[in-house]
Coordinates of C-alpha atoms and ligand atoms in Angstrom, one line a residue:
X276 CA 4.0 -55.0 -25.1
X277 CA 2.1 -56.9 -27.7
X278 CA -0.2 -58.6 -25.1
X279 CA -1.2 -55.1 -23.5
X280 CA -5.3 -54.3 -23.9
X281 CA -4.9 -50.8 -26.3
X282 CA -8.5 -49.7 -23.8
X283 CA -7.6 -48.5 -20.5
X284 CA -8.1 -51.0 -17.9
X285 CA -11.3 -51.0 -15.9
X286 CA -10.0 -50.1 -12.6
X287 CA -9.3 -47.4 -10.4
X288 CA -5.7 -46.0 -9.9
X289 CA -4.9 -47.7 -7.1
X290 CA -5.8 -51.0 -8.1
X291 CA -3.6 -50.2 -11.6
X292 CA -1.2 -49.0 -10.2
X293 CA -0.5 -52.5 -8.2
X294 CA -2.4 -55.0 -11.1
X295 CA -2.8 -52.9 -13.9
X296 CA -1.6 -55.3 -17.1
X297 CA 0.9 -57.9 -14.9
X298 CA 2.3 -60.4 -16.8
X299 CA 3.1 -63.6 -16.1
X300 CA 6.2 -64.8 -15.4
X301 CA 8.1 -68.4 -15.5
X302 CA 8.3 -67.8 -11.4
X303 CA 4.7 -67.0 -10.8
X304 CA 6.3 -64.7 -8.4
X305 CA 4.1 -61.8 -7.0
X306 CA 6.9 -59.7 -7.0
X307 CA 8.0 -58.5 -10.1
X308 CA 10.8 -60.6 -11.0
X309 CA 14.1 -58.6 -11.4
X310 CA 16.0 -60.1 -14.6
X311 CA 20.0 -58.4 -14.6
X312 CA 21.2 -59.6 -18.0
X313 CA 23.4 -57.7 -20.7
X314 CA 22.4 -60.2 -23.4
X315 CA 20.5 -63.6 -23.8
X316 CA 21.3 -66.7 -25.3
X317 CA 19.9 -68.8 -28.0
X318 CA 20.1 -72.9 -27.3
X319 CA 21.2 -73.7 -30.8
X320 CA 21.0 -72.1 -34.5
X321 CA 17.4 -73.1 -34.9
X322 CA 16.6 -71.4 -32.2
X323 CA 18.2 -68.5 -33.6
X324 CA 16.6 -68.6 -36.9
X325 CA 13.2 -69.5 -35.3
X326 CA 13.6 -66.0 -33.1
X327 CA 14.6 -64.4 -37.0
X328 CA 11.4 -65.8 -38.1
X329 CA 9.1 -64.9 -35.2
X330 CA 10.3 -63.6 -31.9
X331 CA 6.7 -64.4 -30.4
X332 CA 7.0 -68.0 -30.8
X333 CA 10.2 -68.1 -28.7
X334 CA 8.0 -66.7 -25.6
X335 CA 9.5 -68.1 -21.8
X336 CA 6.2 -67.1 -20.5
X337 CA 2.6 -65.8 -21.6
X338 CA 2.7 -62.3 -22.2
X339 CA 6.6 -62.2 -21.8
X340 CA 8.8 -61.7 -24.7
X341 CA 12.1 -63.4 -25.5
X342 CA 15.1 -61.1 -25.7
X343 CA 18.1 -60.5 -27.8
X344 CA 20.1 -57.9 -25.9
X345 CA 19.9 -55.7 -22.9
X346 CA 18.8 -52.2 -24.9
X347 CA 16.5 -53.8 -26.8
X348 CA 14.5 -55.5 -24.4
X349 CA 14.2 -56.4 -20.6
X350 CA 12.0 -58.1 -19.0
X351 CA 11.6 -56.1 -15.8
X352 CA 11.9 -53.1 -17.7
X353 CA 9.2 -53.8 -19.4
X354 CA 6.6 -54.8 -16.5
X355 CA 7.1 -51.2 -15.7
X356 CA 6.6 -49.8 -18.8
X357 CA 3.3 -52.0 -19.4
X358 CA 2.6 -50.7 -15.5
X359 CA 3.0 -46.9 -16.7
X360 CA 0.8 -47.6 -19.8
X361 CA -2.2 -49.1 -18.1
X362 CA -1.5 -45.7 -15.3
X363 CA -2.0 -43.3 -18.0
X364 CA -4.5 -45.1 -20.1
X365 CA -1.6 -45.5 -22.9
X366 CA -1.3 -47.9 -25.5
X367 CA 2.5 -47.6 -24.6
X368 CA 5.2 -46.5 -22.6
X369 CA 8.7 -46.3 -22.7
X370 CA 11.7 -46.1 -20.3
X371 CA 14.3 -44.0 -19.7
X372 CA 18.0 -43.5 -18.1
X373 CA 16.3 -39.9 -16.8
X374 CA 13.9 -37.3 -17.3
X375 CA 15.7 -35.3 -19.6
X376 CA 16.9 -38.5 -21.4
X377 CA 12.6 -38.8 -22.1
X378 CA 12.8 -35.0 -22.9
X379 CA 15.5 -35.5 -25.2
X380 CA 14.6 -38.5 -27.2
X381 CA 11.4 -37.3 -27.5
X382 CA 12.4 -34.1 -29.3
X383 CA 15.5 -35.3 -31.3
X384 CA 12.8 -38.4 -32.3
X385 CA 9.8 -36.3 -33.3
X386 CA 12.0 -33.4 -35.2
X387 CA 14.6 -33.0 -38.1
X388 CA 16.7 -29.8 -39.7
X389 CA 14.7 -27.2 -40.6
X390 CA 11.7 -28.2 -38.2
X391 CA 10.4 -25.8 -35.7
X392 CA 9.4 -26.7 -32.2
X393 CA 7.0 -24.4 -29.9
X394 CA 7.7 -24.3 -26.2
X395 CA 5.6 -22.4 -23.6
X396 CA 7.5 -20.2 -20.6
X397 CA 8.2 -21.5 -16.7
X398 CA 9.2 -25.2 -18.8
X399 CA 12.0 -27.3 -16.7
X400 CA 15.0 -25.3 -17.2
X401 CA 17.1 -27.8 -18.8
X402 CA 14.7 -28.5 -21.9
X403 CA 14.5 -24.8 -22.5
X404 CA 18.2 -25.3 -22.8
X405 CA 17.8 -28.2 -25.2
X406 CA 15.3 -26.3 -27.1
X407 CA 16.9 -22.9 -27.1
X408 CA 21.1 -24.1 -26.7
X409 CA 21.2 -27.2 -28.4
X410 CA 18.4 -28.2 -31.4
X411 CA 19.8 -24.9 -33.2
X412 CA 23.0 -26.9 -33.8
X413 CA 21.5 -29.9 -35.2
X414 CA 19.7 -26.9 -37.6
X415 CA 16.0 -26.9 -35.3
X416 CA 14.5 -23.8 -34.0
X417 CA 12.3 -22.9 -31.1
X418 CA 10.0 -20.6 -29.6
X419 CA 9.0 -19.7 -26.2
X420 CA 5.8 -18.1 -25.6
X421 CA 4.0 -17.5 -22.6
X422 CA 2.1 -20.0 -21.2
X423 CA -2.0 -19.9 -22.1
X424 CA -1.0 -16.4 -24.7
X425 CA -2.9 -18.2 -27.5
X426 CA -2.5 -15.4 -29.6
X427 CA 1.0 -16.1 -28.8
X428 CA 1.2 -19.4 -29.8
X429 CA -0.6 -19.2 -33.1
X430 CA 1.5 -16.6 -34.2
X431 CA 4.5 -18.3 -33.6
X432 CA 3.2 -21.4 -35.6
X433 CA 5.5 -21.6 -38.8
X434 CA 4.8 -23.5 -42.3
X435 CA 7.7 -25.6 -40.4
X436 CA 6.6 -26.0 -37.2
X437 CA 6.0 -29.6 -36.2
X438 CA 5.6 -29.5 -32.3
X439 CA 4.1 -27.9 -29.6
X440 CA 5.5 -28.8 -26.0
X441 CA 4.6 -27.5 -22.8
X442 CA 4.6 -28.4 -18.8
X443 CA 1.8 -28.5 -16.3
X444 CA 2.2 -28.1 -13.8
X445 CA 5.3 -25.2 -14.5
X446 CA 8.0 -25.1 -12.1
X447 CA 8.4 -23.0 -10.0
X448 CA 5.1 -20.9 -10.5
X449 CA 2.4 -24.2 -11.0
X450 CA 1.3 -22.4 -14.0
X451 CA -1.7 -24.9 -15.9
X452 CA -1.9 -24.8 -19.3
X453 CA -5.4 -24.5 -21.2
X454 CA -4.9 -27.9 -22.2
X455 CA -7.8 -28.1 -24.5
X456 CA -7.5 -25.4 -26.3
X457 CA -3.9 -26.1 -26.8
X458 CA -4.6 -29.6 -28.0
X459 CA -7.0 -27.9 -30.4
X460 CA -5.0 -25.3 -31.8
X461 CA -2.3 -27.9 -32.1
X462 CA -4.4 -30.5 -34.1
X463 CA -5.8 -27.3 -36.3
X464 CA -2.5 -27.0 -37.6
X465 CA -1.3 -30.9 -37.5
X466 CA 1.3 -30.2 -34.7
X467 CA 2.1 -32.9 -32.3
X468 CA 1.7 -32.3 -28.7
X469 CA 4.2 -32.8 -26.2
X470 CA 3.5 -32.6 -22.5
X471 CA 5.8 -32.9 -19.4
X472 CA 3.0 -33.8 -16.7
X473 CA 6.0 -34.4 -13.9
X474 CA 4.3 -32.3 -11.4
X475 CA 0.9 -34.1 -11.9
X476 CA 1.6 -37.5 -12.2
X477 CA -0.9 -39.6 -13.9
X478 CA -3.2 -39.7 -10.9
X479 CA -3.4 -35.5 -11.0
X480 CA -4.2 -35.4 -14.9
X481 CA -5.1 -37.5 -17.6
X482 CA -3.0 -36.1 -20.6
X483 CA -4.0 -38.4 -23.0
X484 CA -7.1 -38.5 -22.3
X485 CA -7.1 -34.1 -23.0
X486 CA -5.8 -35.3 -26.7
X487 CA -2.4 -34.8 -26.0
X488 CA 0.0 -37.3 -28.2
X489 CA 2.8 -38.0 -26.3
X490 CA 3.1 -37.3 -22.0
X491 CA 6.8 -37.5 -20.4
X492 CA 7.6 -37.4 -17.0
X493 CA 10.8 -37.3 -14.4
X494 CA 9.6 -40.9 -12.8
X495 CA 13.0 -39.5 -10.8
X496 CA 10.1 -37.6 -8.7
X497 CA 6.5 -39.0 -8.0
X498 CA 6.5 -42.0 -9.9
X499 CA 9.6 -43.5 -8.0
X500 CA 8.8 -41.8 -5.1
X501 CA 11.6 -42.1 -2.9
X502 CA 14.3 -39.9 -4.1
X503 CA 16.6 -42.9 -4.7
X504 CA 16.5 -43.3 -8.7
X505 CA 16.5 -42.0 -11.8
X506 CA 14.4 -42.6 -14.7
X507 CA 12.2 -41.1 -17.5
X508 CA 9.0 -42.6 -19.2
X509 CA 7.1 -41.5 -22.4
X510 CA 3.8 -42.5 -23.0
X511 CA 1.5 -42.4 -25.9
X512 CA -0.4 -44.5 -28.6
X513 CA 1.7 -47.1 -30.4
X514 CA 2.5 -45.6 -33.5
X515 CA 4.4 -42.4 -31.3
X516 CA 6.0 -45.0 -28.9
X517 CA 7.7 -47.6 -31.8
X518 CA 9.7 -45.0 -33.5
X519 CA 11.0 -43.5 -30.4
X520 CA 11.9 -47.1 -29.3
X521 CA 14.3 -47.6 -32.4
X522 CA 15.3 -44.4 -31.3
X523 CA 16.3 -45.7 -28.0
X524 CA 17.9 -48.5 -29.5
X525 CA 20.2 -46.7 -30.8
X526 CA 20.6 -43.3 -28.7
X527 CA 20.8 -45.9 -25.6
X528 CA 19.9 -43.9 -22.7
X529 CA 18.1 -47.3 -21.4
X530 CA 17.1 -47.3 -17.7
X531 CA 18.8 -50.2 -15.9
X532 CA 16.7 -53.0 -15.1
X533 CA 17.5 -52.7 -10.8
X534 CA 15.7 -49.2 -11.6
X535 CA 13.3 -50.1 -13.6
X536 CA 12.3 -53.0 -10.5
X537 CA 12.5 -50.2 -7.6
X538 CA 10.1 -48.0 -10.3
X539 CA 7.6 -50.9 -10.3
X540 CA 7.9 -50.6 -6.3
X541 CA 7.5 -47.4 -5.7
X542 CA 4.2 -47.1 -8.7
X543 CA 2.5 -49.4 -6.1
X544 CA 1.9 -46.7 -3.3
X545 CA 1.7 -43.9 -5.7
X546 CA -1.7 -43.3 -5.5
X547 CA -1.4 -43.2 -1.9
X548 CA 1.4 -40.8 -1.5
X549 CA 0.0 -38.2 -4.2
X550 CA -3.3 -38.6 -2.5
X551 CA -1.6 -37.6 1.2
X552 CA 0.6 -35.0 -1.0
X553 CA -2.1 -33.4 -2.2
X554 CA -4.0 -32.8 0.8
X555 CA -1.0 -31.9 2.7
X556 CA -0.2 -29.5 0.1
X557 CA -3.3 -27.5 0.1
X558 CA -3.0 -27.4 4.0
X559 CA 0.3 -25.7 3.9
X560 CA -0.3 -23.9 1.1
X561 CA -3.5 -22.3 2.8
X562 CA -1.4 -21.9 6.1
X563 CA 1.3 -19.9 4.1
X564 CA -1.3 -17.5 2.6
X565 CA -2.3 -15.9 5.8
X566 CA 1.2 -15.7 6.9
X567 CA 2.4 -12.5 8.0
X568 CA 5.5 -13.3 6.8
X569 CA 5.1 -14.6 3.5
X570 CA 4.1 -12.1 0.8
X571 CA 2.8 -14.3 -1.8
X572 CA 1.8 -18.4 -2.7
X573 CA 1.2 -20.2 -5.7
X574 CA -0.6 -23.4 -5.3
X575 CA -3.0 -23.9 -8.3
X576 CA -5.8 -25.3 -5.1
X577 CA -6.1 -21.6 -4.4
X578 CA -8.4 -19.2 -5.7
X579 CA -5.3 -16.6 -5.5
X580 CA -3.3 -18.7 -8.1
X581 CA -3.9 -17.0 -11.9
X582 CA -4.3 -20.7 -13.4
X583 CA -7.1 -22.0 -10.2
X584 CA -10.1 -21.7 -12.7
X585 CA -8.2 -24.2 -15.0
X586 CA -6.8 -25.8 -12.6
X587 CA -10.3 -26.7 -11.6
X588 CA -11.4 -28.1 -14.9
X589 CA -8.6 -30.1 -15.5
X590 CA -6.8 -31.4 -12.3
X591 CA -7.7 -34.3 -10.2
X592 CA -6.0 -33.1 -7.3
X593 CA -3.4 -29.8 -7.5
X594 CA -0.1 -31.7 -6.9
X595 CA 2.7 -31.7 -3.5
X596 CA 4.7 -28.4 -4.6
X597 CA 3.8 -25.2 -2.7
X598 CA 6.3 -22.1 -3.7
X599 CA 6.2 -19.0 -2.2
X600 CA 8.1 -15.5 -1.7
X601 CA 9.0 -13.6 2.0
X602 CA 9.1 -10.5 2.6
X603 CA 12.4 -9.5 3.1
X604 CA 15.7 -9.9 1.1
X605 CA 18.0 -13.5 0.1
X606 CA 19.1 -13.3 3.8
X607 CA 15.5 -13.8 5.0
X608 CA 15.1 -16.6 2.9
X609 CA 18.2 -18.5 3.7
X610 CA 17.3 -17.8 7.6
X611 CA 14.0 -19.2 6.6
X612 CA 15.3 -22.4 5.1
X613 CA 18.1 -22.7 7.4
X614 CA 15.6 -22.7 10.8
X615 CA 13.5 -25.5 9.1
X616 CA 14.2 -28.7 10.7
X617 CA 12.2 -31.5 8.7
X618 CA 12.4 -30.3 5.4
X619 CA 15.9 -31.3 3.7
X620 CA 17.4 -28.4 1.5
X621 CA 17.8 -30.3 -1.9
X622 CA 16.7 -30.0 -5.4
X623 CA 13.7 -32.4 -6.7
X624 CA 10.4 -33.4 -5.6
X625 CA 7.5 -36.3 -5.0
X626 CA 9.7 -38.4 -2.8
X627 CA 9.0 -39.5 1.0
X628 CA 11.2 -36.5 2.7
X629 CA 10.0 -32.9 1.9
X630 CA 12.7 -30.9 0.6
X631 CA 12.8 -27.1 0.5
X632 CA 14.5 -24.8 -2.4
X633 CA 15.8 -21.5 -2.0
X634 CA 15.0 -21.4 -5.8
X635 CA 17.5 -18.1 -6.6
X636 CA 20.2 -20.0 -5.0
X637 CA 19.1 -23.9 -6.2
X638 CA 18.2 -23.9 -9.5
X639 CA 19.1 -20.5 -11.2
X640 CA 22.2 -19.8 -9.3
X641 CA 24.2 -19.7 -12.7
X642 CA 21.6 -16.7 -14.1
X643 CA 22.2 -13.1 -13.6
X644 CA 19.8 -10.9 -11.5
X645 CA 18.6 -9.4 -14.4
X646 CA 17.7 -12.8 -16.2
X647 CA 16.1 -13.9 -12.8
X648 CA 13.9 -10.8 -12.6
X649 CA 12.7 -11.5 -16.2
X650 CA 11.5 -15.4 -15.3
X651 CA 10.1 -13.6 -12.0
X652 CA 12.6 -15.5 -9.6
X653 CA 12.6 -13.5 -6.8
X654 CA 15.4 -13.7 -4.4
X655 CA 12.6 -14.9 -1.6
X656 CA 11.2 -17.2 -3.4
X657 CA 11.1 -20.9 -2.0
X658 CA 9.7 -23.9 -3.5
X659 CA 8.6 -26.8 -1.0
X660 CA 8.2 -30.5 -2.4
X661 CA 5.9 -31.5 0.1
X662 CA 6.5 -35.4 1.4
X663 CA 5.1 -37.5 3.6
X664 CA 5.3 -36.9 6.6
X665 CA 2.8 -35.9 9.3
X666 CA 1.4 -32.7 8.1
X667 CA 0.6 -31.4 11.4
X668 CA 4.9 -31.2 11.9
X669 CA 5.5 -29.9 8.9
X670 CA 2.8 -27.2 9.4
X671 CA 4.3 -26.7 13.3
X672 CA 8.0 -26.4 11.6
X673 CA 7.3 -23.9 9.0
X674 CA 5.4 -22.0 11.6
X675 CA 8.5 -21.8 14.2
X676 CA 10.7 -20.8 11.2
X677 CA 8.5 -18.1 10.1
X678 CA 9.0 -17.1 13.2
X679 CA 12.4 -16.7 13.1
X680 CA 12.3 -13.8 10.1
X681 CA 9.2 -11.9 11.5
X682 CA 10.6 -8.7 12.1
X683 CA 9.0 -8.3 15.0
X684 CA 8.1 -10.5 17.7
X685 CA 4.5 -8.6 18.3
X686 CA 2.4 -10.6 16.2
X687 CA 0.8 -13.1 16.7
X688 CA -0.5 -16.4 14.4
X689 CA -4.4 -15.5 13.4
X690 CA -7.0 -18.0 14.2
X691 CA -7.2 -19.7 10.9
X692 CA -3.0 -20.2 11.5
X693 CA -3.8 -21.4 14.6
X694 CA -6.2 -23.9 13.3
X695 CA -4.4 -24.9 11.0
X696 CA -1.3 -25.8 12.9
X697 CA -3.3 -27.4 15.2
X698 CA -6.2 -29.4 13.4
X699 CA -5.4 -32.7 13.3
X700 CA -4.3 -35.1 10.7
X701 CA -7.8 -36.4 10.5
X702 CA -8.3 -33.7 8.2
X703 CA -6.1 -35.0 6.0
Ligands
LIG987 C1 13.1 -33.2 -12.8 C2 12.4 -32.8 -14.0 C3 12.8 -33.1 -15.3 C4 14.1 -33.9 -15.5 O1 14.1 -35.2 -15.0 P1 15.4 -36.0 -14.5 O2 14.8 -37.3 -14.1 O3 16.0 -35.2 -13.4 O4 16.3 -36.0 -15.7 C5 12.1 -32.8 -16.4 N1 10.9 -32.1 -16.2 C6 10.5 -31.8 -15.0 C7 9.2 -31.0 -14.9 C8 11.2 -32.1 -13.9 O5 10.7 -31.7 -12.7

């Protein structure tokens, strides 16, 4: 976007979110306009050679460039990229097909044979199989190390390591990484940093603003919002965005522009739905923890969680995912999930319907036992996306559904249960 301001803009989230650096269009629609093209044409030669010369003097609109071809350039495509930008305080963002395809460009752009990327542990399970499965055949290495070991990571720094990339939140465990003193160990050494911030959005955590180079996300989750699309975004000063455009250029994994329109949608209430999945989160999340049927909860908004001191320093709010273990075996579990009645059993998170993971059975079904007990996935454990619905439901559904696996009938809820199933949504 050669019009967009390289300072963040002045406002708050929500205002961004809707205003932050719109273009004008020929239309002087309020809508974003949504442009479906494979190509553009050129009048006559001149026109051609003038767009040779200087592509910015063919402009339809202020602020909107003339195109050549579809994966080079949309105009749609890139209202929401400009739209991402000013929501991280970027210079630029770009747009993916997907999630991984941000993941993936991002690494195959940044690193060559011989280089060495550092990952830390609990990262979305396929980039550790990028990292670890496929970079070795194109002759890159990589590392895991625990998440906030820093002892770890510096000794796993090699003459040819060139990037460090880690997740916060960490699915499934909402592990937060020390995000300074990675940033600092990783300049120390002249490493660029990489961070999926899916689980936070860029109303939970600032990346950029931490010193980290380049911030990814799954806009398939929060960002669209809705569980009806797939995209990717990368943001990041200028000079790390550009290359990893030509990149796309070529690689191709462009997001279609009818995506790329329902993106620019959803960003508009995003502030809105992470600030009503926040709260609800921490509601549940503090209803679970005095459960008598749930052994244990991570939510980085409790002081239980091993990461809540850092969580503190660094998070604006502590994100929509709850996950928890039972007591009991897999059959608990599945009774668990099976007597819920709002939540949908699917994979993903940050849309409008809450959806509830057996994890053992969702996302490492094709693992062993043995490989599950070494990433600590418990056959109890269950993640919850929380949506947006009306807390108090969700909070009276997992309550009758807890029911259901209490061994015992003989119990009964403890007052702070009880208040919290019953408080009202004013609380919210
Ligand atoms: C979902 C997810 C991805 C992958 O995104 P897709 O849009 O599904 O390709 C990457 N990282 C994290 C943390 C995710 O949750």
């Amino acid at each position: 976007m050669p019009d967009a301001p390289s300072t963040p803009t002045p406002w708050r989230p929500a205002t961004t979110a809707i205003h932050g650096r719109r273009g004008d269009n020929p239309y002087a629609s309020v809508a974003e306009p949504l442009l479906t093209t494979a190509t553009y044409y050129f009048r006559d030669s001149a026109e051609l050679r003038m767009f040779r010369a200087d592509p910015a003097a063919l402009r339809p609109a202020p602020g909107v460039e003339r195109q050549e071809y579809g994966r080079y350039g949309n105009p749609t495509v890139q209202a929401a990229e400009a739209r991402l930008a000013a929501l991280e305080g970027a210079e630029d963002a770009l747009l993916t097909a997907s999630g991984m395809a941000a993941v993936t460009l991002t690494l195959l752009g940044l690193l060559r044979a011989g280089d060495h990327v550092i990952l830390t542990d609990d990262v979305y399970r396929r980039t550790r199989h990028l990292a670890q499965q496929l970079l070795p055949r194109w002759g890159i290495t990589a590392t895991v190390v625990p998440l906030n070991d820093f002892a770890a990571l510096e000794r796993a720094i090699t003459p040819r390591t060139r990037v460090l990339f880690s997740e916060t939140p960490t699915n499934p465990f909402l592990r937060v990484l020390e995000l300074r003193r990675w940033v600092e160990l990783a300049r120390a050494y002249g490493l660029t940093t990489v961070l999926d911030a899916t689980f936070a959005t860029p109303l939970n955590l600032r990346a950029l603003q931490w010193g980290v180079d380049l911030v990814v996300h799954s806009a398939t989750k929060y960002l669209g919002g809705h569980h009806d699309l797939l995209a990717g975004v990368i943001a990041g000063s200028r000079a790390h965005i550009q290359p990893l455009r030509e990149f796309l250029g070529t690689f191709g994994s462009v997001v279609a522009p009818q995506v790329a329109h329902q993106l620019l949608r959803g960003l508009k209430t995003l502030p809105l739905r992470v600030r009503h999945q926040n709260a609800a989160a921490q509601r549940i999340a503090q209803f679970l923890q005095q459960h008598p049927a749930v052994e244990r909860v991570w939510y980085p908004g409790l002081a239980t969680h091993p990461d809540h001191a850092v969580a503190q320093q660094i998070l604006r709010g502590f994100g929509g995912v709850v996950t928890f273990t039972l007591h009991g075996d897999l059959d608990t579990a599945l009774t668990f999930v099976d007597a819920l009645r709002i939540p949908l059993m699917a994979p993903s998170l940050g849309g409008a319907e809450t959806l509830v993971s057996p994890v053992a059975l969702m996302s490492f079904d094709a693992y062993t036992p043995e490989e599950r007990a070494a990433l600590g996935i418990r056959d109890t454990l269950i993640r919850l996306a929380v949506g947006l619905e009306d807390p108090d439901d969700l909070l009276a559904d997992l309550a009758q559904a807890l029911e259901r696996i209490t061994p015992t009938r003989t119990w009964a809820l403890t007052e702070p249960a009880r208040a919290a199933v019953l408080s009202s949504s004013t609380s919210l």
